[in-house]
Amino acid sequence: MQTRTLSMLVKASLFTAIPMLMLPAAATERTISELVDAVNGTPDNLSRDAGKKVKLRNHANGFCTSGVFKPNPQITDTFAIEFFTQANIDIVARFSLGGTNPQSSDKTAGRFMSLKLNGDTESLQFVTSNAEVFFASNLEDFFTFQTKVKQGNDGKQWLIDNKPDAKAFFDYIKKLPPTISYADNRYFGVNSFMFNSKNGAPVAGRWIFEPANGVITASADELAQKPDNFLHKELIERISTTPATWDLFVQLAEKQDNVNDPTIVWPTSRPRLLIGQVIINGQHDDAKATLECDKGIFNPLQLPKGIAPSADPILNARSAAYIESFIRRN
């Protein structure tokens, strides 16, 4: 994309959303500890202690690998973010399923990709999924969702009947077909961030990872022939010969877009800027950072200079919640 075109896109997205960032978050009396309990299904001291003993965590079924990020050289003509001036940035990646069961079946539709881009002096981290829409816009609804889904079908039906955002999420997931590789999915950062532009005005955007070979879905017959756990082996064997590759974009908000609500999917007509390319090739799988990846956390608020979080309450609770979860399992 030419520099002039990029500049035009940024000008189109420079917006009056800065006042929106000052809107108060939905009131909640929930503590970070309560939010983690809701995710883990540990509402009392007995279950919480049991969870600590087994090192209970979300996204328990997952594995780590590595690669490299190659920034788009032209992006620094638009964004004033020094992090992207590096030619190659090492990646530690973790691919996973949702939930606390380390033996959950790979035949479900949900896929998650978390990344650490470890630059010379700064780090950029991502927590993404193949779902473009989130189920709650505030922490109280987040707590309610996590609590109700632990109640099974009755709890899910209550959410469908009483929480429109949860119903929209379930409707989306119902139409989301499974894949036979982590490499075959688009991944979305549902939360918004503020990016410094060259002219000094902040630009709001969301991360989107587009697989280089496009989205490839699996038929029911293909899936039936697979064992319950196949995704780890498939990706490791794949990248031993051919890297798994994604183009990383920032989708830019326009002035009418609510940048603080992850339940709202922005129109596909919104402009996108190519930030660079993620290449997962396993080149550092024997490095300490990769081998110990499961022991740490991926923090989407770990940002280089020039990128800042929006006022989205879901986003701003993530760091503290991940740290609380980390402390409990260590």
Coordinates of C-alpha atoms in Angstrom, one line a residue:
M1 CA 0.0 0.0 0.0
Q2 CA 1.4 3.4 -1.0
T3 CA 2.3 6.0 1.7
R4 CA -0.2 8.5 0.3
T5 CA -3.0 5.9 0.5
L6 CA -2.1 5.0 4.1
S7 CA -2.1 8.7 5.1
M8 CA -5.6 9.1 3.6
L9 CA -6.8 6.1 5.6
V10 CA -5.4 7.5 8.8
K11 CA -7.0 10.9 8.1
A12 CA -10.3 9.2 7.6
S13 CA -10.0 7.5 10.9
L14 CA -8.7 10.4 13.1
F15 CA -11.8 10.9 15.1
T16 CA -13.8 12.4 17.8
A17 CA -13.6 9.2 19.7
I18 CA -11.3 10.7 22.2
P19 CA -14.3 12.0 24.2
M20 CA -15.7 8.4 24.0
L21 CA -12.6 7.2 25.8
M22 CA -13.6 9.3 28.8
L23 CA -16.9 7.7 29.2
P24 CA -17.2 5.9 32.6
A25 CA -17.0 2.2 32.5
A26 CA -20.0 0.2 33.6
A27 CA -20.2 0.2 37.4
T28 CA -19.2 -3.1 39.0
E29 CA -18.5 -4.3 42.5
R30 CA -16.7 -7.4 41.3
T31 CA -13.1 -7.8 42.4
I32 CA -10.4 -9.3 40.1
S33 CA -10.4 -12.3 42.4
E34 CA -14.2 -12.8 41.8
L35 CA -13.7 -12.5 38.1
V36 CA -11.0 -15.2 38.1
D37 CA -13.2 -17.4 40.3
A38 CA -16.0 -17.0 37.7
V39 CA -13.7 -18.1 34.9
N40 CA -12.3 -21.0 36.9
G41 CA -15.6 -22.1 38.4
T42 CA -14.2 -21.8 41.9
P43 CA -16.9 -19.8 43.8
D44 CA -15.9 -20.8 47.4
N45 CA -12.8 -21.5 49.5
L46 CA -13.0 -25.3 49.0
S47 CA -13.1 -25.2 45.2
R48 CA -10.5 -22.4 45.1
D49 CA -8.1 -24.4 47.2
A50 CA -8.7 -27.5 45.0
G51 CA -8.0 -25.4 41.9
K52 CA -4.7 -24.1 43.3
K53 CA -3.6 -27.7 43.9
V54 CA -4.2 -28.7 40.3
K55 CA -2.9 -25.3 39.0
L56 CA -6.2 -24.5 37.4
R57 CA -6.1 -22.1 34.5
N58 CA -8.1 -21.1 31.5
H59 CA -6.9 -22.3 28.1
A60 CA -5.4 -25.3 29.8
N61 CA -5.3 -27.3 26.5
G62 CA -2.5 -25.6 24.7
F63 CA 1.1 -25.6 23.7
C64 CA 3.9 -23.2 22.8
T65 CA 6.0 -22.7 19.7
S66 CA 8.0 -19.9 18.1
G67 CA 8.6 -17.8 15.0
V68 CA 9.4 -14.3 13.8
F69 CA 7.5 -11.1 13.0
K70 CA 8.4 -9.0 10.0
P71 CA 7.0 -5.5 10.2
N72 CA 5.7 -3.8 7.1
P73 CA 8.4 -1.2 6.3
Q74 CA 5.8 1.3 5.1
I75 CA 3.8 1.3 8.4
T76 CA 6.2 3.7 10.0
D77 CA 5.2 6.2 7.3
T78 CA 1.8 6.3 9.0
F79 CA 2.3 5.2 12.6
A80 CA 4.8 6.8 14.9
I81 CA 5.7 3.6 16.6
E82 CA 9.5 2.9 16.9
F83 CA 8.9 -0.8 17.7
F84 CA 7.9 -1.4 14.1
T85 CA 11.2 -0.1 12.7
Q86 CA 13.0 -3.4 13.6
A87 CA 13.5 -5.7 10.7
N88 CA 12.8 -9.0 12.5
I89 CA 11.2 -9.6 15.9
D90 CA 11.3 -12.9 17.7
I91 CA 7.9 -14.5 18.6
V92 CA 6.8 -16.8 21.3
A93 CA 3.4 -18.2 20.5
R94 CA 0.8 -20.2 22.4
F95 CA -2.1 -21.9 20.6
S96 CA -5.0 -23.2 22.8
L97 CA -8.6 -24.0 23.3
G98 CA -10.9 -22.3 25.8
G99 CA -11.7 -23.7 29.2
T100 CA -10.0 -25.2 32.2
N101 CA -10.0 -28.8 31.0
P102 CA -6.5 -29.8 29.6
Q103 CA -8.1 -32.8 27.9
S104 CA -10.8 -30.9 26.1
S105 CA -11.6 -32.1 22.6
D106 CA -10.0 -30.3 19.6
K107 CA -13.2 -30.9 17.7
T108 CA -14.9 -27.8 19.1
A109 CA -14.9 -24.7 17.0
G110 CA -13.0 -22.2 19.3
R111 CA -9.3 -21.5 18.6
F112 CA -7.0 -19.1 20.4
M113 CA -3.6 -17.6 19.5
S114 CA -1.5 -15.6 22.0
L115 CA 1.8 -14.0 20.9
K116 CA 4.8 -12.3 22.5
L117 CA 6.7 -10.2 20.1
N118 CA 10.0 -9.6 21.9
G119 CA 11.8 -6.7 20.4
D120 CA 15.2 -5.2 21.3
T121 CA 14.0 -3.2 24.2
E122 CA 10.2 -3.5 24.2
S123 CA 7.5 -6.2 23.9
L124 CA 4.1 -6.4 22.2
Q125 CA 1.7 -9.1 23.3
F126 CA -1.6 -10.4 21.9
V127 CA -4.5 -12.5 23.2
T128 CA -6.8 -13.4 20.3
S129 CA -9.4 -15.9 19.2
N130 CA -11.2 -16.9 16.0
A131 CA -14.4 -15.2 17.3
E132 CA -14.8 -11.6 16.2
V133 CA -17.4 -10.8 18.8
F134 CA -17.2 -10.8 22.6
F135 CA -19.9 -11.9 25.0
A136 CA -19.9 -8.9 27.5
S137 CA -19.2 -5.2 27.4
N138 CA -18.6 -4.7 31.1
L139 CA -17.2 -6.6 34.1
E140 CA -20.6 -7.4 35.7
D141 CA -21.9 -9.0 32.5
F142 CA -18.6 -10.8 32.2
F143 CA -19.0 -12.2 35.7
T144 CA -22.6 -13.2 35.0
F145 CA -21.7 -15.0 31.8
Q146 CA -18.9 -17.0 33.3
T147 CA -21.0 -17.9 36.3
K148 CA -24.0 -19.0 34.2
V149 CA -22.2 -21.1 31.6
K150 CA -20.8 -23.2 34.5
Q151 CA -24.5 -24.1 35.3
G152 CA -24.8 -26.0 32.0
N153 CA -27.8 -25.7 29.6
D154 CA -30.1 -24.0 32.1
G155 CA -27.5 -21.3 32.7
K156 CA -26.9 -20.9 29.0
Q157 CA -30.6 -20.5 28.3
W158 CA -30.8 -17.9 31.0
L159 CA -28.1 -15.9 29.2
I160 CA -29.9 -16.3 25.9
D161 CA -33.1 -15.1 27.4
N162 CA -31.7 -12.2 29.4
K163 CA -28.4 -11.0 28.0
P164 CA -28.5 -9.9 24.3
D165 CA -24.7 -9.7 24.0
A166 CA -24.4 -13.3 25.2
K167 CA -27.1 -14.4 22.8
A168 CA -25.3 -12.7 19.9
F169 CA -22.1 -14.5 20.9
F170 CA -23.7 -17.9 21.1
D171 CA -25.4 -17.3 17.7
Y172 CA -21.9 -16.4 16.3
I173 CA -20.2 -19.5 17.8
K174 CA -23.0 -21.7 16.5
K175 CA -22.1 -20.7 12.9
L176 CA -18.4 -20.9 13.4
P177 CA -17.1 -24.1 11.7
P178 CA -14.2 -26.0 13.2
T179 CA -10.8 -26.3 11.4
I180 CA -8.2 -29.1 11.3
S181 CA -5.3 -26.7 11.9
Y182 CA -4.7 -23.6 14.1
A183 CA -3.1 -22.2 10.9
D184 CA -6.4 -22.2 9.1
N185 CA -8.1 -19.5 11.2
R186 CA -8.5 -15.8 11.3
Y187 CA -7.8 -14.4 14.7
F188 CA -9.2 -11.2 16.2
G189 CA -8.3 -8.9 19.0
V190 CA -11.8 -7.8 20.1
N191 CA -10.5 -4.9 22.2
S192 CA -9.4 -1.6 20.8
F193 CA -6.1 0.2 21.1
M194 CA -4.9 3.8 20.4
F195 CA -2.1 4.1 17.9
N196 CA 0.1 7.2 17.5
S197 CA 0.0 8.5 14.0
K198 CA 2.8 10.5 12.3
N199 CA 0.9 13.7 12.6
G200 CA 0.4 13.3 16.4
A201 CA -3.3 12.5 16.4
P202 CA -4.3 9.1 18.0
V203 CA -6.0 6.5 15.9
A204 CA -8.2 3.8 17.3
G205 CA -8.0 0.3 15.8
R206 CA -8.3 -3.5 16.4
W207 CA -5.9 -6.3 15.6
I208 CA -6.9 -8.8 12.8
F209 CA -4.7 -11.8 11.8
E210 CA -5.4 -13.1 8.3
P211 CA -4.0 -16.5 7.4
A212 CA -1.9 -16.4 4.3
N213 CA -3.7 -19.4 2.8
G214 CA -7.1 -18.2 3.8
V215 CA -9.6 -19.7 6.2
I216 CA -9.9 -23.5 5.6
T217 CA -12.8 -25.2 7.3
A218 CA -13.2 -28.9 8.0
S219 CA -16.2 -31.0 6.9
A220 CA -18.0 -33.1 9.4
D221 CA -16.5 -36.2 7.8
E222 CA -12.9 -34.8 8.1
L223 CA -13.4 -34.0 11.7
A224 CA -15.0 -37.3 12.5
Q225 CA -11.8 -39.1 11.3
K226 CA -9.6 -37.1 13.7
P227 CA -8.8 -38.1 17.3
D228 CA -9.9 -35.8 20.1
N229 CA -6.4 -34.3 20.3
F230 CA -4.8 -33.6 16.9
L231 CA -4.2 -29.8 16.7
H232 CA -0.8 -29.8 18.5
K233 CA 0.7 -32.6 16.3
E234 CA -0.7 -31.1 13.1
L235 CA 0.8 -27.6 13.6
I236 CA 4.2 -28.9 14.7
E237 CA 4.4 -31.3 11.8
R238 CA 3.2 -28.5 9.4
I239 CA 5.8 -25.9 10.5
S240 CA 8.6 -28.4 10.3
T241 CA 8.4 -28.1 6.5
T242 CA 6.2 -25.0 5.8
P243 CA 5.7 -22.0 8.2
A244 CA 2.2 -21.0 9.3
T245 CA 1.8 -17.4 8.3
W246 CA -0.6 -14.6 9.0
D247 CA -0.8 -11.0 7.8
L248 CA -1.4 -8.7 10.8
F249 CA -3.7 -5.7 10.2
V250 CA -5.1 -2.9 12.2
Q251 CA -8.7 -2.2 11.4
L252 CA -9.3 1.5 11.9
A253 CA -12.3 2.9 13.6
E254 CA -14.4 5.7 12.2
K255 CA -15.9 8.5 14.3
Q256 CA -19.3 6.7 14.8
D257 CA -17.6 3.5 16.1
N258 CA -17.7 2.7 19.8
V259 CA -14.1 1.8 20.6
N260 CA -14.8 0.7 24.2
D261 CA -17.3 -2.1 23.5
P262 CA -15.9 -5.5 22.3
T263 CA -19.4 -6.9 21.7
I264 CA -19.8 -4.6 18.6
V265 CA -18.2 -5.9 15.3
W266 CA -17.2 -3.0 13.1
P267 CA -18.3 -3.1 9.5
T268 CA -15.9 -4.7 7.0
S269 CA -15.9 -1.4 5.1
R270 CA -13.6 0.0 7.8
P271 CA -10.0 0.6 6.4
R272 CA -7.2 -1.7 7.4
L273 CA -3.5 -1.1 7.6
L274 CA -1.0 -3.9 7.1
I275 CA 1.3 -3.9 10.1
G276 CA 3.5 -6.9 9.1
Q277 CA 3.6 -10.7 8.9
V278 CA 3.6 -13.3 11.6
I279 CA 5.6 -16.4 10.7
I280 CA 5.4 -19.4 13.0
N281 CA 8.2 -21.8 12.1
G282 CA 9.4 -23.3 15.4
Q283 CA 12.9 -21.8 14.9
H284 CA 13.3 -21.1 18.7
D285 CA 11.4 -24.0 20.1
D286 CA 14.4 -25.1 22.1
A287 CA 14.9 -21.6 23.6
K288 CA 14.2 -20.9 27.3
A289 CA 11.5 -18.4 26.5
T290 CA 9.5 -21.0 24.5
L291 CA 10.1 -23.9 26.8
E292 CA 8.9 -21.9 29.8
C293 CA 6.1 -20.2 27.9
D294 CA 3.4 -22.2 29.7
K295 CA 4.6 -20.9 33.1
G296 CA 3.9 -17.3 32.3
I297 CA 1.1 -15.1 31.0
F298 CA 0.4 -13.2 27.8
N299 CA -0.6 -9.7 28.6
P300 CA -2.3 -7.6 25.9
L301 CA -1.5 -4.5 27.9
Q302 CA 2.2 -5.1 27.4
L303 CA 2.6 -2.5 24.7
P304 CA 5.5 -0.6 23.1
K305 CA 5.6 3.2 23.1
G306 CA 3.1 4.6 20.6
I307 CA 0.3 2.1 21.4
A308 CA -2.0 2.6 24.4
P309 CA -5.2 0.8 25.6
S310 CA -8.6 2.2 25.0
A311 CA -11.0 2.7 27.9
D312 CA -12.6 -0.7 27.3
P313 CA -13.2 -2.1 30.8
I314 CA -12.8 -5.7 29.6
L315 CA -9.4 -4.9 28.2
N316 CA -8.2 -3.0 31.2
A317 CA -9.1 -5.8 33.6
R318 CA -7.2 -8.4 31.7
S319 CA -3.7 -7.7 33.1
A320 CA -4.8 -7.9 36.7
A321 CA -6.9 -11.0 36.1
Y322 CA -4.1 -12.8 34.3
I323 CA -1.6 -12.0 37.1
E324 CA -4.1 -13.2 39.7
S325 CA -4.5 -16.5 37.8
F326 CA -0.8 -16.8 37.5
I327 CA -0.3 -16.3 41.2
R328 CA -2.9 -19.0 42.0
R329 CA -1.2 -21.7 40.0
N330 CA 2.3 -21.0 41.2

